[in-house]
Short mmCIF file of C-alpha atoms and ligand atoms in Angstrom, two decimals:
data_model
loop_
_atom_site.label_atom_id
_atom_site.label_comp_id
_atom_site.label_asym_id
_atom_site.label_seq_id
_atom_site.Cartn_x
_atom_site.Cartn_y
_atom_site.Cartn_z
CA MET R 262 -54.71 241.21 -8.16
CA SER R 263 -57.13 243.12 -5.88
CA LYS R 264 -57.34 243.25 -3.06
CA PRO R 265 -58.29 240.16 -0.53
CA THR R 266 -62.41 238.77 0.10
CA THR R 267 -63.15 239.73 3.57
CA TYR R 268 -65.68 236.08 4.54
CA ARG R 269 -69.10 236.87 5.95
CA PHE R 270 -71.00 233.45 7.11
CA SER R 271 -74.54 232.84 7.17
CA PHE R 272 -77.03 229.49 7.90
CA GLY R 273 -80.45 229.26 8.95
CA PRO R 274 -81.30 228.16 12.54
CA TRP R 275 -82.48 224.70 11.39
CA ASN R 276 -77.66 224.28 11.84
CA ILE R 277 -78.74 224.24 15.62
CA SER R 278 -80.87 221.12 15.97
CA GLU R 279 -81.88 218.65 18.26
CA GLY R 280 -80.62 215.14 16.34
CA ALA R 281 -83.43 213.98 15.35
CA ASP R 282 -83.11 211.68 12.26
CA PRO R 283 -86.12 209.77 10.09
CA PHE R 284 -85.46 206.96 12.48
CA GLY R 285 -85.18 208.29 15.96
CA PRO R 286 -86.71 211.27 17.98
CA GLU R 287 -84.54 214.61 19.06
CA VAL R 288 -81.34 213.89 21.73
CA ARG R 289 -80.32 216.96 22.73
CA PRO R 290 -82.62 219.39 24.99
CA VAL R 291 -84.98 222.01 23.05
CA PHE R 292 -82.70 224.95 22.54
CA PRO R 293 -85.23 227.63 21.42
CA HIS R 294 -85.34 229.60 17.77
CA GLU R 295 -85.31 233.18 19.27
CA LYS R 296 -81.93 231.90 21.31
CA LYS R 297 -80.75 230.80 18.75
CA TYR R 298 -79.95 234.75 17.43
CA ALA R 299 -78.34 235.38 19.74
CA LEU R 300 -75.62 233.29 19.33
CA TYR R 301 -74.88 234.62 16.01
CA LYS R 302 -72.55 237.29 16.36
CA PRO R 303 -70.04 235.61 19.17
CA LEU R 304 -69.46 232.64 16.87
CA GLY R 305 -69.00 235.06 13.94
CA PHE R 306 -71.18 234.75 11.79
CA ASP R 307 -73.18 238.19 10.45
CA GLY R 308 -75.88 236.31 7.69
CA VAL R 309 -79.18 234.62 8.93
CA GLN R 310 -81.04 232.19 6.22
CA PHE R 311 -84.76 231.85 6.67
CA HIS R 312 -88.16 229.83 6.07
CA ASP R 313 -91.04 231.82 6.02
CA ASP R 314 -92.27 229.88 8.98
CA ASP R 315 -88.97 230.89 11.02
CA VAL R 316 -90.21 234.31 10.40
CA VAL R 317 -93.95 233.75 11.23
CA PRO R 318 -94.37 230.95 12.89
CA ASN R 319 -97.23 229.28 12.09
CA ILE R 320 -97.33 231.56 8.89
CA ASP R 321 -100.41 229.65 7.55
CA ASP R 322 -102.83 231.17 10.27
CA LEU R 323 -102.38 234.30 10.06
CA THR R 324 -103.87 236.99 8.70
CA PRO R 325 -101.94 240.49 7.09
CA ALA R 326 -101.75 242.32 9.49
CA GLN R 327 -100.79 239.46 12.09
CA ILE R 328 -97.96 238.69 9.45
CA SER R 329 -96.64 242.24 9.07
CA LYS R 330 -96.70 242.67 13.16
CA GLN R 331 -94.49 239.64 13.40
CA CYS R 332 -91.68 240.74 10.39
CA ALA R 333 -91.93 243.89 12.30
CA LYS R 334 -90.44 242.12 15.42
CA VAL R 335 -87.84 239.58 13.30
CA LYS R 336 -86.40 243.17 11.90
CA LYS R 337 -85.81 244.63 14.95
CA MET R 338 -84.36 241.66 16.54
CA LEU R 339 -82.20 241.41 13.21
CA ASP R 340 -81.32 245.13 13.81
CA ASN R 341 -80.79 244.86 17.70
CA GLN R 342 -78.26 241.94 16.89
CA GLY R 343 -76.52 243.52 14.27
CA LEU R 344 -77.58 240.62 11.81
CA VAL R 345 -78.23 240.62 7.68
CA PRO R 346 -81.51 238.43 6.92
CA GLU R 347 -79.66 236.84 3.74
CA PHE R 348 -82.62 235.48 2.42
CA VAL R 349 -86.05 233.77 2.98
CA ALA R 350 -87.71 230.46 1.76
CA PRO R 351 -90.78 229.13 1.45
CA ARG R 352 -91.13 226.20 3.77
CA LEU R 353 -93.82 224.60 1.16
CA TRP R 354 -92.53 220.39 1.63
CA PHE R 355 -93.40 220.12 5.41
CA ALA R 356 -97.06 221.85 4.44
CA PRO R 357 -100.06 219.05 3.95
CA GLN R 358 -100.79 220.57 0.86
CA THR R 359 -97.50 219.80 -1.22
CA VAL R 360 -97.67 215.71 -0.26
CA ASP R 361 -97.87 215.72 -4.56
CA GLY R 362 -95.48 218.79 -5.07
CA GLY R 363 -96.08 222.37 -4.79
CA TYR R 364 -95.70 224.55 -8.66
CA THR R 365 -95.77 221.74 -9.97
CA ALA R 366 -98.34 218.97 -7.96
CA ASN R 367 -101.39 217.98 -10.04
CA SER R 368 -104.17 218.84 -7.89
CA ALA R 369 -104.98 222.89 -9.24
CA LYS R 370 -106.04 224.03 -5.41
CA ASP R 371 -102.52 222.73 -4.24
CA ARG R 372 -100.77 224.45 -6.82
CA ARG R 373 -102.30 227.62 -6.24
CA TYR R 374 -101.61 226.93 -2.34
CA ALA R 375 -98.08 226.49 -2.99
CA LEU R 376 -98.18 229.60 -5.31
CA GLU R 377 -99.92 232.32 -2.45
CA ARG R 378 -97.58 231.19 0.23
CA THR R 379 -94.96 231.77 -2.26
CA LEU R 380 -95.73 235.23 -3.24
CA ARG R 381 -96.18 235.78 0.88
CA THR R 382 -92.81 234.18 1.28
CA ILE R 383 -91.20 237.56 -0.72
CA ASP R 384 -93.34 240.16 1.38
CA VAL R 385 -92.39 238.90 4.74
CA ALA R 386 -88.52 238.66 2.95
CA ARG R 387 -89.81 242.82 1.96
CA GLU R 388 -90.54 243.23 5.51
CA ILE R 389 -87.54 242.07 7.35
CA GLY R 390 -84.92 243.71 4.70
CA CYS R 391 -84.09 241.07 2.56
CA GLY R 392 -83.67 241.18 -0.93
CA ALA R 393 -83.56 237.32 -1.68
CA VAL R 394 -85.89 234.05 -1.71
CA VAL R 395 -85.21 230.60 -1.91
CA LEU R 396 -86.65 227.78 -3.58
CA TRP R 397 -85.46 224.58 -2.61
CA LEU R 398 -87.38 222.78 -4.53
CA ALA R 399 -87.84 219.71 -2.85
CA ARG R 400 -90.98 218.21 -3.62
CA GLU R 401 -91.17 219.29 -7.08
CA GLY R 402 -90.07 216.03 -8.51
CA SER R 403 -92.48 212.57 -9.39
CA TYR R 404 -92.02 209.49 -6.78
CA ILE R 405 -92.65 207.46 -10.28
CA ARG R 406 -92.49 209.14 -14.02
CA GLU R 407 -95.66 208.33 -14.50
CA SER R 408 -97.67 210.25 -12.04
CA LYS R 409 -96.74 213.71 -13.66
CA ASN R 410 -96.29 214.92 -16.45
CA ALA R 411 -93.16 216.54 -17.09
CA ARG R 412 -92.59 218.57 -19.51
CA ILE R 413 -96.23 220.21 -17.81
CA ALA R 414 -93.69 220.30 -14.91
CA TYR R 415 -90.85 222.50 -16.02
CA GLN R 416 -93.44 225.29 -17.54
CA ARG R 417 -95.18 225.19 -14.14
CA ILE R 418 -91.93 225.63 -12.47
CA LEU R 419 -91.12 228.57 -15.15
CA GLU R 420 -94.86 230.60 -14.92
CA THR R 421 -94.11 230.55 -10.45
CA ILE R 422 -91.11 231.90 -11.63
CA ASN R 423 -92.56 234.43 -13.79
CA ALA R 424 -95.46 234.91 -11.33
CA MET R 425 -92.79 236.32 -8.27
CA LEU R 426 -90.44 238.60 -10.59
CA ALA R 427 -93.87 239.55 -11.22
CA HIS R 428 -95.39 239.97 -7.75
CA ASP R 429 -92.10 242.56 -6.72
CA LYS R 430 -89.79 244.19 -8.87
CA ASP R 431 -86.60 243.97 -6.79
CA ILE R 432 -86.63 240.50 -5.58
CA GLU R 433 -83.84 237.90 -6.45
CA ILE R 434 -84.71 234.04 -6.61
CA TRP R 435 -81.98 231.30 -5.92
CA ILE R 436 -83.41 228.40 -6.85
CA GLU R 437 -80.92 225.34 -4.56
CA PRO R 438 -81.48 222.12 -6.91
CA LYS R 439 -80.84 218.32 -5.62
CA PRO R 440 -81.36 215.64 -7.32
CA ASN R 441 -83.62 213.37 -5.56
CA GLU R 442 -85.22 213.02 -1.69
CA PRO R 443 -87.06 213.87 -0.61
CA THR R 444 -88.51 212.82 -4.32
CA ASP R 445 -87.10 210.10 -5.94
CA ALA R 446 -86.35 212.51 -8.69
CA ALA R 447 -86.05 216.46 -8.62
CA TYR R 448 -87.09 218.48 -11.31
CA VAL R 449 -83.88 220.71 -10.83
CA PRO R 450 -81.19 218.34 -10.58
CA THR R 451 -78.37 220.76 -11.39
CA ILE R 452 -77.36 223.97 -11.55
CA GLY R 453 -77.68 224.39 -15.65
CA HIS R 454 -81.29 223.21 -14.97
CA ALA R 455 -81.39 226.85 -12.70
CA VAL R 456 -80.05 228.78 -15.17
CA ALA R 457 -81.59 227.43 -18.12
CA LEU R 458 -84.91 228.47 -16.41
CA ALA R 459 -83.23 231.99 -15.36
CA TYR R 460 -82.92 232.77 -18.49
CA ALA R 461 -86.31 231.42 -19.75
CA SER R 462 -87.69 233.58 -17.46
CA SER R 463 -88.90 237.35 -17.76
CA ASP R 464 -86.06 238.93 -15.33
CA PRO R 465 -82.87 236.83 -16.12
CA LYS R 466 -80.53 238.77 -13.89
CA ARG R 467 -82.67 238.62 -11.20
CA VAL R 468 -82.64 234.59 -11.19
CA LYS R 469 -79.78 233.21 -9.52
CA GLY R 470 -78.74 229.93 -8.34
CA LEU R 471 -78.10 228.24 -4.14
CA ILE R 472 -75.41 225.95 -5.03
CA GLU R 473 -74.95 223.06 -1.68
CA THR R 474 -72.21 221.13 -1.67
CA ALA R 475 -73.25 217.65 -1.29
CA HIS R 476 -76.04 218.01 -3.43
CA ALA R 477 -74.08 218.21 -6.62
CA LEU R 478 -71.97 215.37 -4.83
CA LEU R 479 -75.82 213.54 -4.79
CA ALA R 480 -75.96 214.19 -8.58
CA GLY R 481 -72.06 212.67 -8.98
CA LEU R 482 -71.17 216.15 -9.85
CA ASP R 483 -67.88 218.27 -9.21
CA ALA R 484 -69.52 220.95 -5.92
CA SER R 485 -66.80 223.39 -7.74
CA ASP R 486 -67.52 222.90 -11.42
CA GLU R 487 -70.93 223.67 -10.06
CA MET R 488 -69.95 227.18 -8.17
CA ALA R 489 -68.29 227.43 -11.40
CA PHE R 490 -70.59 227.31 -13.82
CA ALA R 491 -73.37 229.25 -11.82
CA LEU R 492 -70.36 232.00 -11.45
CA ALA R 493 -69.50 232.67 -15.04
CA HIS R 494 -73.08 233.34 -16.40
CA ASP R 495 -72.94 235.90 -13.15
CA LYS R 496 -76.19 233.33 -11.00
CA LEU R 497 -74.13 232.73 -7.99
CA GLY R 498 -76.93 233.82 -5.23
CA SER R 499 -75.18 231.95 -2.50
CA VAL R 500 -73.64 228.65 -0.96
CA HIS R 501 -74.57 226.27 1.12
CA LEU R 502 -71.17 224.87 1.76
CA ASN R 503 -71.16 221.20 3.32
CA ASP R 504 -70.02 217.31 1.98
CA GLN R 505 -70.98 214.46 1.89
CA ASN R 506 -69.41 211.54 1.49
CA GLY R 507 -70.40 209.51 -1.28
CA LEU R 508 -73.91 208.72 -2.39
CA LYS R 509 -75.61 207.98 0.98
CA TYR R 510 -78.58 209.48 3.07
CA ASP R 511 -78.20 213.62 2.90
CA GLN R 512 -75.26 214.35 5.51
CA ASP R 513 -74.92 218.10 5.87
CA LYS R 514 -71.57 216.84 7.06
CA ASN R 515 -69.39 219.78 7.72
CA PHE R 516 -66.65 221.42 5.03
CA GLY R 517 -64.15 219.28 3.70
CA THR R 518 -64.63 217.00 6.17
CA ALA R 519 -65.25 214.24 3.17
CA ASN R 520 -63.66 215.90 0.40
CA LEU R 521 -60.77 217.97 1.50
CA ARG R 522 -59.47 218.23 -2.00
CA GLY R 523 -63.33 219.44 -3.28
CA ALA R 524 -62.93 221.78 -0.93
CA PHE R 525 -60.22 223.01 -1.59
CA ASN R 526 -61.02 223.20 -5.22
CA GLN R 527 -64.73 225.55 -4.20
CA VAL R 528 -62.95 227.81 -1.89
CA ARG R 529 -60.61 228.18 -4.95
CA VAL R 530 -62.82 229.03 -7.32
CA LEU R 531 -64.83 231.31 -5.19
CA GLU R 532 -62.22 233.00 -4.48
CA GLU R 533 -60.96 233.53 -8.53
CA ALA R 534 -64.30 235.12 -8.83
CA GLY R 535 -64.21 237.96 -6.44
CA TYR R 536 -67.04 235.54 -5.29
CA GLY R 537 -68.29 237.49 -1.21
CA SER R 538 -66.80 241.04 -2.43
CA LYS R 539 -69.97 242.50 -3.57
CA GLY R 540 -71.49 241.13 -0.10
CA GLU R 541 -72.43 237.41 -0.88
CA PHE R 542 -72.44 234.72 1.85
CA ILE R 543 -70.34 231.83 2.39
CA GLY R 544 -74.06 229.99 3.68
CA LEU R 545 -73.10 227.04 5.83
CA ASP R 546 -76.34 224.16 5.39
CA VAL R 547 -74.40 221.95 8.35
CA LYS R 548 -75.69 219.34 10.34
CA ALA R 549 -74.65 218.57 14.28
CA MET R 550 -73.49 214.33 15.08
CA ARG R 551 -76.79 212.43 17.20
CA THR R 552 -73.75 211.39 18.44
CA GLN R 553 -72.80 214.79 19.99
CA LYS R 554 -74.05 216.21 23.46
CA GLY R 555 -75.59 219.51 25.01
CA LYS R 556 -77.73 222.06 24.56
CA GLY R 557 -77.64 224.42 21.72
CA VAL R 558 -74.70 222.71 19.52
CA THR R 559 -72.56 224.92 17.52
CA SER R 560 -69.07 223.19 17.11
CA HIS R 561 -70.35 221.89 13.96
CA LEU R 562 -70.88 225.11 12.22
CA THR R 563 -67.93 227.17 14.15
CA GLY R 564 -65.53 223.97 12.79
CA SER R 565 -67.25 224.12 9.23
CA LYS R 566 -65.94 227.86 9.25
CA GLU R 567 -62.74 227.02 10.44
CA LEU R 568 -61.75 225.01 7.73
CA PHE R 569 -62.55 227.17 5.16
CA LEU R 570 -61.06 229.72 6.56
CA HIS R 571 -57.90 227.41 6.43
CA LEU R 572 -58.10 226.23 2.95
CA VAL R 573 -58.74 230.45 2.37
CA ASN R 574 -55.32 230.50 3.12
CA LYS R 575 -54.20 227.60 1.34
CA VAL R 576 -55.47 229.26 -1.75
CA ARG R 577 -53.51 231.86 -1.29
CA SER R 578 -50.09 230.73 -0.69
CA TRP R 579 -50.40 227.80 -3.71
CA ASP R 580 -47.75 228.77 -5.75
CA ARG R 581 -49.07 229.90 -8.40
CA LYS R 582 -46.08 230.75 -10.96
CA LEU R 583 -44.91 226.84 -10.66
CA GLU R 584 -49.04 225.91 -11.50
CA GLN R 585 -48.45 227.87 -14.52
CA GLN R 586 -44.95 225.89 -14.77
CA MET R 587 -46.48 222.67 -14.62
CA ILE R 588 -49.81 223.51 -16.51
CA ASP R 589 -47.17 224.80 -19.23
CA ALA R 590 -45.06 221.71 -19.40
CA ARG R 591 -48.59 219.98 -18.72
CA ASP R 592 -46.73 217.32 -16.35
CA TYR R 593 -50.51 217.16 -14.89
CA GLU R 594 -48.83 214.47 -12.46
CA ALA R 595 -46.44 216.58 -10.86
CA LEU R 596 -48.77 219.11 -10.41
CA GLU R 597 -52.02 217.01 -8.95
CA LEU R 598 -48.86 215.44 -5.35
CA ALA R 599 -48.15 219.57 -5.99
CA VAL R 600 -52.09 220.29 -5.25
CA MET R 601 -51.99 217.12 -2.66
CA LYS R 602 -48.10 217.98 -1.30
CA HIS R 603 -50.16 222.24 -0.92
CA ILE R 604 -53.33 220.74 0.47
CA MET R 605 -51.91 217.95 2.97
CA GLY R 606 -48.88 220.68 4.13
CA VAL R 607 -45.93 219.15 3.05
CA ARG R 608 -42.82 219.99 1.07
C1 3MF D 870 -81.83 222.63 1.92
C2 3MF D 870 -82.06 222.98 2.68
C3 3MF D 870 -82.69 224.49 3.39
C4 3MF D 870 -83.57 223.09 4.16
C5 3MF D 870 -82.58 222.60 5.66
C6 3MF D 870 -83.28 221.58 6.01
C7 3MF D 870 -83.60 226.15 2.04
O1 3MF D 870 -81.28 221.85 1.26
O2 3MF D 870 -81.30 224.04 2.49
O3 3MF D 870 -84.08 225.22 2.95
O4 3MF D 870 -84.24 223.98 4.95
O5 3MF D 870 -81.57 222.36 5.28
O6 3MF D 870 -83.66 220.63 6.40
MG1 MG D 871 -78.62 218.46 2.65
MG1 MG D 872 -79.28 222.87 1.59
#
């Protein structure tokens, strides 16, 4: 048995929010972005996940020199805080040019905007010392199927990936699949789609996936199987651990709080594959409840991390010999009861 992984954790500054939802405004006092970074280390987090405009606000309005200057400032801040930039994601879904999608928009001008902004995101990543760009393909889908040609849309996503790989010889691209929301149906709903794009690309080794628990659940899939699929192809760039209580709005609940057994199995799959041993982060994508009071609310982050670590202990203390006996006897009834009792801490 190799030595146990010491996990490192990450999250994006958007995880510390003021509680706005699609039906109501912010309910907590504003906590400025720049102040969030000072919270990471004291909370036990080493990695920062960025949108491009978290690094460079108003990125569309700045010259390359201004962008470089801002990147240098952020790099210095990260170095001072002892933080690692895990990835940068082009926040395309906010731009007025991407109302009908970015890479898959029907307008050539809008597609050009999306590509240019994405290539700039790669430059931003490199300048802050970060080796990965995440594509959450939020608006690459459709509201009605007839509005776009899906076959052409897939080709366009692939062309974008190839252009990104050509733009920088080292950057990795991690695709974060999600089946729906904000579109009715997304073109890259599962890790299988992302991995197919990776193999079809000009440099499959540099194209991987980022799996969010809730996104797998929204697709009706088991998040641990999605992770296992990526790991079997050596294509799990990172994770967004969280939870989701059935097919509702995108909840980003705390890890393990709605589906404890599913969370146990995600930790188990990650542990068994040695995920984290090469520096991969345990990323969180969790949202504090709107009811939570305070400024700079972070208890959902520390709570999710704590539950993750408890589950690591559960996975490590699980009796594998007994498990093998039950598998050999094909007594899955006994196996299920034993798993449940182990998770619940009863004998
Ligand atoms: C989506 C993501 C992020 C979102 C974040 C804020 C990288 O699941 O992971 O994109 O921006 O959730 O909405
Ligand atoms: Mg989510
Ligand atoms: Mg996510």
